[in-house]
């Protein structure tokens, strides 16, 4: 599946972390996201797994007709109710677990699940002074905001490995989004659909990320905090 089969870019995906609210609240966020014009619901988080993920996906699917894409932190974040799963390699992890270990555990289950994998090169950029959760859990080789060439090298690896898309991630709740210059470099030099997320909480940074070249903008935290702001951001993506 090509990510851009989900729609003509720019696209907006709403990320819901099952550990941040109960299933009912998650379904309300998903319903709102659909009404505002978001293109897909991503479900996952650094600590979310098992039954919590399944219950949340089940409830979202009942209330909302958008495609649901799992965004797992490991094999235990996989469930059968979703439509797609980001089959991701955390490219700048220093742990074999996030390069291929969790994927090996998940693959046989995924084969039998009916959930369609979307391969993705996941690159975590360190935009905050204090390491974000994903930086800590994923044991990343830090990419600092000025290290555009380093991010670009990882993104090129995603292309040469034959992965189907690349995600530049500042981490959920990051104090700043991925630098625009970095997004621009990856967009112009890497021939893959480009997802960008982390730290986007207002229309101005959403526009900045899109103008720099993101095909897909992901927002998570803002949907938990302020659905009105989510609506403004989705409108900015879609105008
Ligand atoms: C995290 O990029 C996503 O994986 C979303 O980040 O929660 O900061 O919007 P936020």
Coordinates of N, CA, C and O and ligand atoms in Angstrom, one line a residue, residues 15 20 42 71 122 167-174 196-201 218-222 224, ligand 1:
X15 N -3.2 11.4 15.7 CA -2.6 10.3 16.5 C -3.3 10.2 17.9 O -3.4 11.2 18.6
X20 N -3.5 7.5 27.0 CA -3.7 8.9 27.4 C -5.2 9.2 27.8 O -5.5 10.2 28.4
X42 N -4.2 7.5 13.6 CA -3.1 6.6 14.0 C -3.3 6.2 15.5 O -3.7 7.1 16.3
X71 N 0.4 2.4 15.1 CA 1.7 3.1 15.2 C 2.4 2.5 16.4 O 2.4 3.1 17.4
X122 N 11.6 5.4 10.3 CA 11.2 6.3 11.4 C 12.4 6.9 11.9 O 13.3 6.2 12.4
X167 N 9.4 9.1 8.1 CA 8.7 9.9 9.1 C 9.8 10.6 9.9 O 10.6 10.0 10.5
X168 N 9.7 11.9 9.8 CA 10.6 12.8 10.6 C 9.8 13.1 11.9 O 8.8 13.8 11.8
X169 N 10.3 12.7 13.0 CA 9.5 12.7 14.3 C 10.3 13.5 15.3 O 11.4 13.2 15.6
X170 N 9.6 14.6 15.8 CA 10.2 15.3 16.9 C 9.9 14.7 18.3 O 10.5 15.1 19.3
X171 N 8.9 13.8 18.3 CA 8.5 13.2 19.5 C 7.2 13.8 20.1 O 7.1 15.1 20.0
X172 N 6.3 13.0 20.6 CA 5.0 13.6 21.1 C 5.3 14.6 22.2 O 6.1 14.3 23.1
X173 N 4.7 15.7 22.1 CA 4.9 16.8 23.1 C 6.2 17.5 23.0 O 6.5 18.3 24.0
X174 N 6.9 17.3 22.0 CA 8.2 18.1 21.8 C 8.0 19.6 21.9 O 6.9 20.1 21.5
X196 N 5.6 14.1 8.8 CA 6.3 14.9 9.8 C 5.3 15.0 11.0 O 4.1 15.3 10.8
X197 N 5.9 14.9 12.2 CA 5.1 15.1 13.4 C 5.9 15.4 14.6 O 7.1 15.4 14.6
X198 N 5.2 15.7 15.7 CA 5.8 16.0 16.9 C 5.9 17.5 17.2 O 6.5 18.2 16.4
X199 N 5.3 18.0 18.2 CA 5.5 19.4 18.6 C 4.7 20.4 17.8 O 5.0 21.6 17.9
X200 N 3.8 20.0 17.0 CA 2.9 20.9 16.2 C 1.6 21.2 17.0 O 0.8 20.3 17.1
X201 N 1.5 22.4 17.5 CA 0.3 22.7 18.3 C -0.4 23.9 17.8 O -1.4 24.4 18.5
X218 N 1.3 14.9 11.2 CA 0.7 14.2 12.3 C 0.6 15.1 13.5 O 1.6 15.7 13.9
X219 N -0.6 15.1 14.1 CA -0.7 15.8 15.4 C -1.4 14.9 16.4 O -2.3 14.1 16.0
X220 N -0.9 14.9 17.6 CA -1.4 14.0 18.7 C -1.9 14.8 19.9 O -3.1 14.9 20.2
X221 N -0.9 15.4 20.6 CA -1.2 16.1 21.9 C -2.3 17.1 21.8 O -3.2 17.2 22.7
X222 N -2.4 17.9 20.7 CA -3.3 18.9 20.6 C -4.8 18.4 20.6 O -5.7 19.1 21.1
X224 N -5.8 15.9 22.3 CA -6.1 15.6 23.7 C -6.4 16.8 24.5 O -7.3 16.8 25.4
Ligands
LIG1 C1 4.1 11.7 17.9 O1 4.4 13.0 15.9 C2 3.5 12.5 16.8 O2 4.5 10.5 17.4 C3 2.6 13.6 17.4 O3 3.3 14.5 18.3 O4 1.8 14.7 20.2 O5 3.5 16.5 19.7 O6 1.5 16.2 18.3 P1 2.4 15.5 19.2

